[in-house]
Short mmCIF file of C-alpha atoms in Angstrom, two decimals:
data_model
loop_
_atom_site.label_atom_id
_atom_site.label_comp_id
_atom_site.label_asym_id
_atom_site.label_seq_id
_atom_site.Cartn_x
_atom_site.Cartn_y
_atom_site.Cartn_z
CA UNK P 769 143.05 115.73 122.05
CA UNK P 770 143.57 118.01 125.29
CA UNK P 771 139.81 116.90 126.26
CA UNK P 772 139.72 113.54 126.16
CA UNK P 773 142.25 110.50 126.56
CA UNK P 774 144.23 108.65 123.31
CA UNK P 775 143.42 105.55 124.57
CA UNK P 776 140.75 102.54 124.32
CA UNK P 777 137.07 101.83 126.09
CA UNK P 778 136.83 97.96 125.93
CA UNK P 779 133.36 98.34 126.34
CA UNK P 780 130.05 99.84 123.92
CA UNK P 781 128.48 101.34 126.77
CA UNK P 782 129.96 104.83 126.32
CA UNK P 783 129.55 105.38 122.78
CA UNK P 784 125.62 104.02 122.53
CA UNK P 785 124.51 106.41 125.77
CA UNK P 786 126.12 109.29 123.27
CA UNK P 787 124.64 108.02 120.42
CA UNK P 788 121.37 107.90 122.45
CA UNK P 789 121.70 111.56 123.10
CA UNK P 790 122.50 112.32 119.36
CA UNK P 791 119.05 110.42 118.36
CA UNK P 792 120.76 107.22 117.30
CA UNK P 793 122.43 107.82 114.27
CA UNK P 794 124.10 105.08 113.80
CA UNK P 795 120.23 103.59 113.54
CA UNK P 796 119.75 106.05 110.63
CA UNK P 797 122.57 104.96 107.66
CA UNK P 798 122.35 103.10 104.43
CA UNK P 799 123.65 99.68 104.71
CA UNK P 800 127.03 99.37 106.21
CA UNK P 801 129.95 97.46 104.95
CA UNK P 802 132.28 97.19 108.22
CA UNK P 803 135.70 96.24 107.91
CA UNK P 804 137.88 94.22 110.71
CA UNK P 805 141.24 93.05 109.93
CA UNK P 806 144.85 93.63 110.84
CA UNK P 807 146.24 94.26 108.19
CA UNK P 808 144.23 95.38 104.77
CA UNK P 809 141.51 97.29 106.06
CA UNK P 810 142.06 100.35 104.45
CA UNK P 811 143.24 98.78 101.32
CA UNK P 812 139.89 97.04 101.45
CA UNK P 813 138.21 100.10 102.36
CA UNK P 814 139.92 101.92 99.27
CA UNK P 815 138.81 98.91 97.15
CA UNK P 816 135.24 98.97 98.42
CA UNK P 817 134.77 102.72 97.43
CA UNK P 818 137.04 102.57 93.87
CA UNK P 819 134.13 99.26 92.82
CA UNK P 820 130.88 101.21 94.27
CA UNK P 821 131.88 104.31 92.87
CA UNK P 822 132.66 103.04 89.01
CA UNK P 823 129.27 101.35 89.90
CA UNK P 824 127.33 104.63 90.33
CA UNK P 825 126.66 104.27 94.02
CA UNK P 826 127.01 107.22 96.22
CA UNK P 827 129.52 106.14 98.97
CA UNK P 828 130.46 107.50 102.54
CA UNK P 829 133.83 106.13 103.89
CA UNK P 830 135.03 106.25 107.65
CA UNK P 831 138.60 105.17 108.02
CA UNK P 832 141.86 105.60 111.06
CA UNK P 833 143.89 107.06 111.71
CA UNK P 834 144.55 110.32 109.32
CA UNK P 835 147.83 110.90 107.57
CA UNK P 836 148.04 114.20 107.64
CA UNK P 837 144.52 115.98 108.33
CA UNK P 838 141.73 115.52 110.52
CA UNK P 839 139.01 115.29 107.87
CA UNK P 840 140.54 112.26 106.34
CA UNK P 841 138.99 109.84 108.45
CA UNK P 842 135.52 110.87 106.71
CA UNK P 843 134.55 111.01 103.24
CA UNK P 844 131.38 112.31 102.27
CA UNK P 845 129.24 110.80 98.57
CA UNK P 846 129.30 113.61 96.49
CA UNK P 847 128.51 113.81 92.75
CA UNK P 848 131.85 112.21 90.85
CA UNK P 849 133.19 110.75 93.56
CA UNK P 850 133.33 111.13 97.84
CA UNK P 851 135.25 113.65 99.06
CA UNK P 852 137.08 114.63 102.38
CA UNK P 853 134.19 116.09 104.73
CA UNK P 854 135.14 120.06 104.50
CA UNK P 855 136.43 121.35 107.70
CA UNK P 856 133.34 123.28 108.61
CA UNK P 857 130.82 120.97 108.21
CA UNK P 858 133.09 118.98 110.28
CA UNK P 859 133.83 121.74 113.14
CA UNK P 860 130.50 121.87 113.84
CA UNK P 861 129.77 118.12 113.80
CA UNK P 862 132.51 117.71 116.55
CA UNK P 863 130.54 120.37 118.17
CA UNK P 864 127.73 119.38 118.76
CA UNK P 865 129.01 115.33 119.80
CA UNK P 866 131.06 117.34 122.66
CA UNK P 867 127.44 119.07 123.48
CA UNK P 868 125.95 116.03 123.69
CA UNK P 869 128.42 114.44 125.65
CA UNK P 870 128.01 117.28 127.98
CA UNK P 871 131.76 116.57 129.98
CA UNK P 872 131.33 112.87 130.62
CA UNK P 873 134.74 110.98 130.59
CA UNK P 874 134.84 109.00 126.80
CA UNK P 875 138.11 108.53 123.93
CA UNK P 876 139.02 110.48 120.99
CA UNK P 877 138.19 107.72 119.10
CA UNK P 878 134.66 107.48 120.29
CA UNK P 879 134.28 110.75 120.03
CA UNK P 880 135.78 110.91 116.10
CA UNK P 881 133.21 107.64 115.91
CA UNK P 882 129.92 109.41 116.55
CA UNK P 883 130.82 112.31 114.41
CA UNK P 884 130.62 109.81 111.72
CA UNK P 885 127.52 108.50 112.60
CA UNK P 886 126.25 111.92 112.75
CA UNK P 887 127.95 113.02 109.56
CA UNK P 888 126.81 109.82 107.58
CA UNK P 889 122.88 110.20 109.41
CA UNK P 890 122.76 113.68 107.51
CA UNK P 891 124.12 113.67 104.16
CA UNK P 892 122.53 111.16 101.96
CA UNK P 893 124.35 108.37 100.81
CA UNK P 894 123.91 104.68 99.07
CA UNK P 895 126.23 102.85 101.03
CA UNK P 896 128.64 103.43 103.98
CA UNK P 897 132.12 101.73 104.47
CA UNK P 898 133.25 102.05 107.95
CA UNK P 899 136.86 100.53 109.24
CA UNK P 900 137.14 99.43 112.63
CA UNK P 901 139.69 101.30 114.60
CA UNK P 902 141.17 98.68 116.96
CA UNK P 903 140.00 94.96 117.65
CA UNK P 904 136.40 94.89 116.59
CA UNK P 905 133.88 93.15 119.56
CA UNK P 906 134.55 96.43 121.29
CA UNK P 907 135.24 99.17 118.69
CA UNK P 908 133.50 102.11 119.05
CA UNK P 909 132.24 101.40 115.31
CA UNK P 910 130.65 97.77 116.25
CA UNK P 911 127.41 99.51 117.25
CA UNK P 912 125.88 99.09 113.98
CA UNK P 913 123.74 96.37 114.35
CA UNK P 914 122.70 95.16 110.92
CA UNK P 915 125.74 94.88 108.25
CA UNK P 916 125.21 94.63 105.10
CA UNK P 917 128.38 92.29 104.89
CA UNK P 918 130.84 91.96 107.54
CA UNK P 919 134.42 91.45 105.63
CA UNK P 920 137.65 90.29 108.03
CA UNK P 921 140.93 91.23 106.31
CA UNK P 922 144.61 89.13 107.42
CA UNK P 923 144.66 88.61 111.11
CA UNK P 924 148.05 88.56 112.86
CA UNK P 925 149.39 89.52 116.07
CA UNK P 926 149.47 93.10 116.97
CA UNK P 927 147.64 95.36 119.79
CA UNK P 928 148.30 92.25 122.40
CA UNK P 929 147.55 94.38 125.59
CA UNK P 930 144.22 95.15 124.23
CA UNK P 931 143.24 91.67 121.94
CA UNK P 932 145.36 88.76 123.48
CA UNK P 933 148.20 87.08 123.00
CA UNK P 934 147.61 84.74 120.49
CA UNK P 935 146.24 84.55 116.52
CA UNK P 936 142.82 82.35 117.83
CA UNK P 937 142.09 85.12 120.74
CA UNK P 938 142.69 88.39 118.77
CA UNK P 939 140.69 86.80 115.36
CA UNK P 940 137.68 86.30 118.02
CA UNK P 941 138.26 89.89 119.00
CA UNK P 942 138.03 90.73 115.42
CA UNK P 943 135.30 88.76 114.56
CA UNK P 944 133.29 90.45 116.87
CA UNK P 945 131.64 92.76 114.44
CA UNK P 946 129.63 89.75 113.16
CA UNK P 947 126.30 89.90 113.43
CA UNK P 948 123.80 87.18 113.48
CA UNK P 949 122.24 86.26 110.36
CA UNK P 950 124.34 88.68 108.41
CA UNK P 951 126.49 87.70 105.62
CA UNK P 952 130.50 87.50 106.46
CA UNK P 953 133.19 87.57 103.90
CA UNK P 954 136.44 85.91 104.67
CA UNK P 955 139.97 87.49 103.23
CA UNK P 956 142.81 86.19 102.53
CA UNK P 957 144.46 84.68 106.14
CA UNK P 958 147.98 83.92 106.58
CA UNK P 959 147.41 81.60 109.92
CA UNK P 960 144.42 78.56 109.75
CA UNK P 961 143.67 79.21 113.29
CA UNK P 962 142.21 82.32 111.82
CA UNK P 963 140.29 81.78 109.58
CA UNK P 964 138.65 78.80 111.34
CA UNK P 965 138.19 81.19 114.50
CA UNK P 966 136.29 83.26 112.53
CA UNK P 967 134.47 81.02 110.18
CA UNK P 968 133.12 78.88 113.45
CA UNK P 969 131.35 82.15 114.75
CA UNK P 970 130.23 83.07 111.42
CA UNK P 971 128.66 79.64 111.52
CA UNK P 972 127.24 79.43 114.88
CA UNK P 973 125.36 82.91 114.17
CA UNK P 974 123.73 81.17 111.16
CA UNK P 975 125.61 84.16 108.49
CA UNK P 976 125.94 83.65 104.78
CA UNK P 977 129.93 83.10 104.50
CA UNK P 978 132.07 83.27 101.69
CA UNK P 979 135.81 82.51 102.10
CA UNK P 980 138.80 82.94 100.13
CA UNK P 981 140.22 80.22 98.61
CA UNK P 982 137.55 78.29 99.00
CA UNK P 983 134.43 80.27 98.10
CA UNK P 984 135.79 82.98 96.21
CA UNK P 985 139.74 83.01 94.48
CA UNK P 986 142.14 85.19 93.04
CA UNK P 987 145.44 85.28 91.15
CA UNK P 988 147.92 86.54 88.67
CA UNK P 989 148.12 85.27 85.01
CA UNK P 990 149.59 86.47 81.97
CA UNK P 991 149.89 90.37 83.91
CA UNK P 992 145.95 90.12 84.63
CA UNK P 993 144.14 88.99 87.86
CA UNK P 994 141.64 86.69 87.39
CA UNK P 995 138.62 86.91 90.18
CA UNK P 996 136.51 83.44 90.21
CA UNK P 997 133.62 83.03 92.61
CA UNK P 998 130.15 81.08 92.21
CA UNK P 999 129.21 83.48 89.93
CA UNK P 1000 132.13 82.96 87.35
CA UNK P 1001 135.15 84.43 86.20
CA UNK P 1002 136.12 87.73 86.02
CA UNK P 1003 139.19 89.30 83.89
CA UNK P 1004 140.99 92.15 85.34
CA UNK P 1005 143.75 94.24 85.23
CA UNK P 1006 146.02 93.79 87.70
CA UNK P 1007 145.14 96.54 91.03
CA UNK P 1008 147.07 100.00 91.02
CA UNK P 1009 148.02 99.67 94.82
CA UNK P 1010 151.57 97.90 94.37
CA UNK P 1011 152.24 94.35 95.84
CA UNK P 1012 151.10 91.00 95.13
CA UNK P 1013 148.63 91.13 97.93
CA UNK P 1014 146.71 93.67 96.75
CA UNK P 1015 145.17 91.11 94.68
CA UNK P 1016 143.70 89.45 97.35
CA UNK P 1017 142.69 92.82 99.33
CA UNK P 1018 141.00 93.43 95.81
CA UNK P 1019 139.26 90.20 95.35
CA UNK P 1020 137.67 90.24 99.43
CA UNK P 1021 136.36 93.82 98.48
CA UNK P 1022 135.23 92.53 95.01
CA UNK P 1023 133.12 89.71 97.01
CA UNK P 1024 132.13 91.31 99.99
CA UNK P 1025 130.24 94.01 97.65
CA UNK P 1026 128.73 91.32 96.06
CA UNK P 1027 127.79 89.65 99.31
CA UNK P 1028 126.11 93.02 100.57
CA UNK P 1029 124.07 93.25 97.45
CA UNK P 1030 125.61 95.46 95.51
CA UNK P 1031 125.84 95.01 91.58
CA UNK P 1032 128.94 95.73 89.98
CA UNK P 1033 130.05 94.93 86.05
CA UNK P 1034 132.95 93.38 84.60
CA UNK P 1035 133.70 97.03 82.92
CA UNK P 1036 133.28 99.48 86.30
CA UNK P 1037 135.08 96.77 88.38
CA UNK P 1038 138.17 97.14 85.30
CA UNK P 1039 138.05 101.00 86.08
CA UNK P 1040 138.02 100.72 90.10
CA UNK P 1041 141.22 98.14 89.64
CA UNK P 1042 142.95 100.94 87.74
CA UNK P 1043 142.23 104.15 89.33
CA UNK P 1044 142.17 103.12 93.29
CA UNK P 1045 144.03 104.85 95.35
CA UNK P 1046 145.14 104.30 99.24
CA UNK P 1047 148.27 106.69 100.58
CA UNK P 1048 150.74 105.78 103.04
CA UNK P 1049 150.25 102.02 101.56
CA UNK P 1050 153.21 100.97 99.27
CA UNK P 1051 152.92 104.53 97.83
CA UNK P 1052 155.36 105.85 95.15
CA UNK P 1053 156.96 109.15 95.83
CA UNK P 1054 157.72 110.98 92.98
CA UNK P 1055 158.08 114.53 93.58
CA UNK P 1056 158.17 116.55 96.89
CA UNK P 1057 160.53 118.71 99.13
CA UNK P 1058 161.80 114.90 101.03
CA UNK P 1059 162.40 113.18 97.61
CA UNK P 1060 164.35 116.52 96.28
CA UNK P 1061 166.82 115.65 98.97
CA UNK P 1062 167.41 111.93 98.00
CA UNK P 1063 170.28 110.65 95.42
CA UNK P 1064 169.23 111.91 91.84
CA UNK P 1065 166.84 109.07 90.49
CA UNK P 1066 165.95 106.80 93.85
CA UNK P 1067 163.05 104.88 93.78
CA UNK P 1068 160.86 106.04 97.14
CA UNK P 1069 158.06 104.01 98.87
CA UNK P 1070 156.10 104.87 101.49
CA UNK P 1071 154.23 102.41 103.56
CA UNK P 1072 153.03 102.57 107.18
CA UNK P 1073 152.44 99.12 108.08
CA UNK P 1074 154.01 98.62 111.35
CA UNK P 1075 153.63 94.85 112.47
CA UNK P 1076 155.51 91.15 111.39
CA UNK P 1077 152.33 90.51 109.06
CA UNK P 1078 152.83 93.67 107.19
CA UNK P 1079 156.38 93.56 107.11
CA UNK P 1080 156.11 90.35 105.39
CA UNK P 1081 153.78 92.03 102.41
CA UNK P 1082 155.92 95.07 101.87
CA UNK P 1083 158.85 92.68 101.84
CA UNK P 1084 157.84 90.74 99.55
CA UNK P 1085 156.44 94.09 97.21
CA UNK P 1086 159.52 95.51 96.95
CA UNK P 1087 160.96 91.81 96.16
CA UNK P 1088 158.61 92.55 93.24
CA UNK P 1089 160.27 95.32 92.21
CA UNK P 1090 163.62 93.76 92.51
CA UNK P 1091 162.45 91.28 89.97
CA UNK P 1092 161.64 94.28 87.85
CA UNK P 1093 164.72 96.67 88.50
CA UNK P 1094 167.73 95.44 90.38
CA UNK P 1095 168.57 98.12 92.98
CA UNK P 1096 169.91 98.40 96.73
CA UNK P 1097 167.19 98.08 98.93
CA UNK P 1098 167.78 101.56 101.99
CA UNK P 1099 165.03 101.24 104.75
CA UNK P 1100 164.26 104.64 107.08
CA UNK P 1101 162.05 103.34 109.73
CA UNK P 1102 160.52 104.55 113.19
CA UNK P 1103 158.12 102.82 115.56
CA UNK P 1104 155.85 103.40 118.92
CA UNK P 1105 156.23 101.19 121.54
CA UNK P 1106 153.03 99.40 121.54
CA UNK P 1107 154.52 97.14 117.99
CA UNK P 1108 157.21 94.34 117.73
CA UNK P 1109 160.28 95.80 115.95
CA UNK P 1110 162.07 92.98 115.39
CA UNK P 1111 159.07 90.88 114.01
CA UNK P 1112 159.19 93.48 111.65
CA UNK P 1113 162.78 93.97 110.13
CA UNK P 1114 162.95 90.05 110.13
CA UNK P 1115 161.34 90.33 106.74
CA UNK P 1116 163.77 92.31 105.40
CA UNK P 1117 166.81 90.25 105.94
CA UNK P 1118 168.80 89.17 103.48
CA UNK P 1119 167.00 92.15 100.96
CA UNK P 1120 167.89 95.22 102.85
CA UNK P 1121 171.65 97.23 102.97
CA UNK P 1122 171.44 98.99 105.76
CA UNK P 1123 168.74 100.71 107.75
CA UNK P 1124 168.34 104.09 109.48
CA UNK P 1125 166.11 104.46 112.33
CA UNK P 1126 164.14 107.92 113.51
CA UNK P 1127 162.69 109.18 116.06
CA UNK P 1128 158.56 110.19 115.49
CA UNK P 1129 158.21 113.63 116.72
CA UNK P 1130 154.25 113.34 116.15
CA UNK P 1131 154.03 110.71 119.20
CA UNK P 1132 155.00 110.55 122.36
CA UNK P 1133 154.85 106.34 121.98
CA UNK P 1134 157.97 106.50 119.37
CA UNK P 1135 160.80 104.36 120.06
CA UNK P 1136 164.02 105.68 120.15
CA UNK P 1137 165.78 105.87 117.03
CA UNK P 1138 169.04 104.14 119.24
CA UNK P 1139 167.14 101.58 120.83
CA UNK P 1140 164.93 100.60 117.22
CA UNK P 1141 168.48 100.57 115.68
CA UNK P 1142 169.07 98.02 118.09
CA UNK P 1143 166.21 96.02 117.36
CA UNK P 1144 166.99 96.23 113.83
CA UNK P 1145 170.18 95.21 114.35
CA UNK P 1146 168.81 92.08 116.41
CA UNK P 1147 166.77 91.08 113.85
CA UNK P 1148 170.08 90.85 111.54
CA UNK P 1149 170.07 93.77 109.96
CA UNK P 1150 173.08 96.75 109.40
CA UNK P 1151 171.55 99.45 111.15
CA UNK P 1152 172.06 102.72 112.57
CA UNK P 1153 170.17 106.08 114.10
CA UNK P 1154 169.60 109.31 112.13
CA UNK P 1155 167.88 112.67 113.83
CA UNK P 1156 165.34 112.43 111.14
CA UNK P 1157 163.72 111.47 107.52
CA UNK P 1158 165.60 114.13 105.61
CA UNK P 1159 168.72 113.59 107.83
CA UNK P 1160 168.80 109.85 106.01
CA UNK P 1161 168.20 110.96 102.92
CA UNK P 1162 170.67 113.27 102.78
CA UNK P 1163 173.36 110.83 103.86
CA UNK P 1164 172.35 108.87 101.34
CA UNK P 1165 172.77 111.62 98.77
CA UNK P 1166 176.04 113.18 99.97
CA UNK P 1167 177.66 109.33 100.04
CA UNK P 1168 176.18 107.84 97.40
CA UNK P 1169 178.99 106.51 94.87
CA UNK P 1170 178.12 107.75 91.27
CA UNK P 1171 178.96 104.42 89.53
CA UNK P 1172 175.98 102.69 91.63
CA UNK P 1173 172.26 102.19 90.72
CA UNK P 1174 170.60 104.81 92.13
CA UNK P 1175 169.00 103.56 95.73
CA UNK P 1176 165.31 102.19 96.04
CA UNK P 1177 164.41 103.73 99.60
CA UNK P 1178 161.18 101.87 102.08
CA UNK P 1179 160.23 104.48 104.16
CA UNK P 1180 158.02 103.41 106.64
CA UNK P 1181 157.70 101.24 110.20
CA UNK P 1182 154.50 103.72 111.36
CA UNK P 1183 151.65 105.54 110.30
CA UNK P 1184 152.30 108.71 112.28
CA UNK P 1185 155.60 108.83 110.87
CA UNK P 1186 153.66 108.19 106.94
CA UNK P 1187 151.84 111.17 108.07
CA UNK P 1188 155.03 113.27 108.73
CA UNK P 1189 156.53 112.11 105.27
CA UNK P 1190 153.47 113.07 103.52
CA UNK P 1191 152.93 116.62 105.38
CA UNK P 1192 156.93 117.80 105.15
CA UNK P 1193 157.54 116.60 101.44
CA UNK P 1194 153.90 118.48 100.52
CA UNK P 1195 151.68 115.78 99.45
CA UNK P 1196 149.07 114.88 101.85
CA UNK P 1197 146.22 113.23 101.04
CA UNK P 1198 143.53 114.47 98.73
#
């Protein structure tokens, strides 16, 4: 981080004259499912590796940012299931990329990209999920040249500066990673301009497609989610990750394995449903030094979607659990300055109390917790700004009346603050 810049090289020139130097790694992997989206990739991701996994396959994952640890971002196949690369293997990985690059001027992120390639190159493997980290023509990840699907999660607006202003441009962006002749999966897409943006260059480049809701569908009935492609119908239990859209990040993964080739039965895709696991992403906390601090009994989610689109989806999850168990909705949130605050806490009027806002000590981007308390208050919600996560819930706690449901608590607005929660109440990622 003191080496090289945070930000973004809207270009592939860069990372393929280091991946020249390294031998071409990237040239060197087992096929490659490669995941664009804006919201959903790393549930997808999470899906991807839960299905191939039950199936028996050996799977590498590459995913950003980290929670909590470095070595999150890779996991290598190992025998009963991937695991985080150890921090050795990856010391010297990062090593020998900075050799390589020998000083020239290139991102973290393209940095952290080529250690995957090199990481995935030399441990053996029979398949390799790899998330895009921003946009997708010119992530540092869109070097791979022959996917064995290409799968585009919801596209919404976010990352403007970088993608354009507007749903057509930024799906174009994201649709960059297809390659010609390749086969493309579709998600689930909230806006038509989308999903037509993206089918039309899956089209021109002559790709196998498969859409959602037209090619492939998936819903609830009866407490089960039913998957129905040209294939046929699949019965499932519903997906462990909470939220009614998890059912269609499960169903694109379920599809775009298919699409890539990969054989997976009725009874491994049943255990992948109920043993997936994704933190920071509508994530139950149930223990920890944070949730000690809360009002006896709350009901704590953690979720670091930070844009309108995924405000809408965790929204509408915890409207879910409303339906279930009728109690007031608390939200602790903090933001960088790159996002659209008020896009966000718009889905949450009308379900949310009152909202305390934070600062993000982990980024020098955060918004202040007075001016996001502004913004949430614009947006038409009760707000006000706390010093911090435990500072909230200990308000809560010390004011909470004793004849009230105990409080169901979002906290969430950014992954760097998801990382904090996860670090200071002792449950990182594992």
């Amino acid at each position: 981080m003191q080496l090289h810049p945070k930000g973004f090289d809207l270009s592939l020139d860069r990372i393929r004259g280091l991946l020249e130097k390294l031998g071409n790694p990237h040239l060197k992997l087992p096929p490659v499912i490669h995941i664009a989206g804006t919201n959903g990739k790393g549930s997808a991701s999470a899906f991807c590796r839960a299905l191939l996994e039950a199936g028996g396959y050996n799977v590498h994952v590459h995913t950003s940012p980290h929670l909590v640890n470095w070595h999150e971002r890779y996991r290598l196949a190992a025998k009963g299931g991937s695991q985080f690369v150890t921090d050795d293997i990856l010391a010297n990985a990062i090593e020998r990329v900075e050799a390589a690059n020998d000083g020239q001027k290139i991102t973290v992120f393209e940095i952290l990209t080529a250690v995957a390639f090199v990481l995935f190159s030399e441990h053996p493997a029979d398949v390799v999920i790899m998330e895009v980290g921003l946009g997708g023509r010119f992530d540092a990840t869109n070097v791979i040249a022959e996917p064995a699907v290409s799968l585009i999660m919801p596209i919404s607006v976010d990352h403007q500066a970088y993608l354009g202003d507007s749903v057509e441009l930024i799906a174009a962006e994201k649709a960059g990673i297809i390659k010609a002749g390749c086969p493309v999966v579709i998600g689930f897409q909230y806006f038509d301009e989308a999903r037509n943006v993206v089918a039309s260059i899956a089209e021109r480049l002559s790709c196998p497609l498969s859409i959602f809701g037209q090619d492939f569908v998936a819903y609830e009935e009866h407490g089960r989610m039913v998957f129905q492609n040209e294939d046929g119908l699949i019965d499932l239990p519903l997906p462990r990750l909470a939220g009614r859209h998890q059912i269609a990040n499960a169903a694109a993964a379920i599809e775009a394995i298919q699409m890539a080739g990969f054989t997976i039965t009725e009874k491994a895709a049943e255990k992948a449903l109920m043993v997936v696991d994704w933190p920071a992403r509508m994530q139950r906390l149930t223990h920890g030094s944070l949730v000690d601090l809360a009002p006896a009994a709350s009901e704590i989610w953690l979720d670091g979607g930070h844009n309108p689109g995924a405000g809408l989806v965790i929204a509408e999850a915890l409207g879910e659990q409303e339906e279930r168990t009728t109690r007031p909705l608390f939200l602790i949130i903090g933001m960088i300055n790159t996002k659209d605050p008020v896009g966000y806490f718009r889905a949450f009027v009308g379900i949310a109390r009152h909202v305390f806002t934070v600062p993000i000590p982990s980024s020098d981007a955060g918004i202040a917790n007075d001016a996001l308390a502004v913004s949430a208050q614009k947006a038409g919600l009760s707000a006000e700004p706390v010093h911090s996560v435990e500072n909230a819930l200990k308000i809560l706690r010390d004011t909470w009346p004793t004849d009230e449901a105990p409080p169901r608590i979002l906290i969430g607005g950014s992954l760097y603050l998801a990382g904090e929660v996860l670090r200071d109440n002792g449950t990182p990622p594992v």
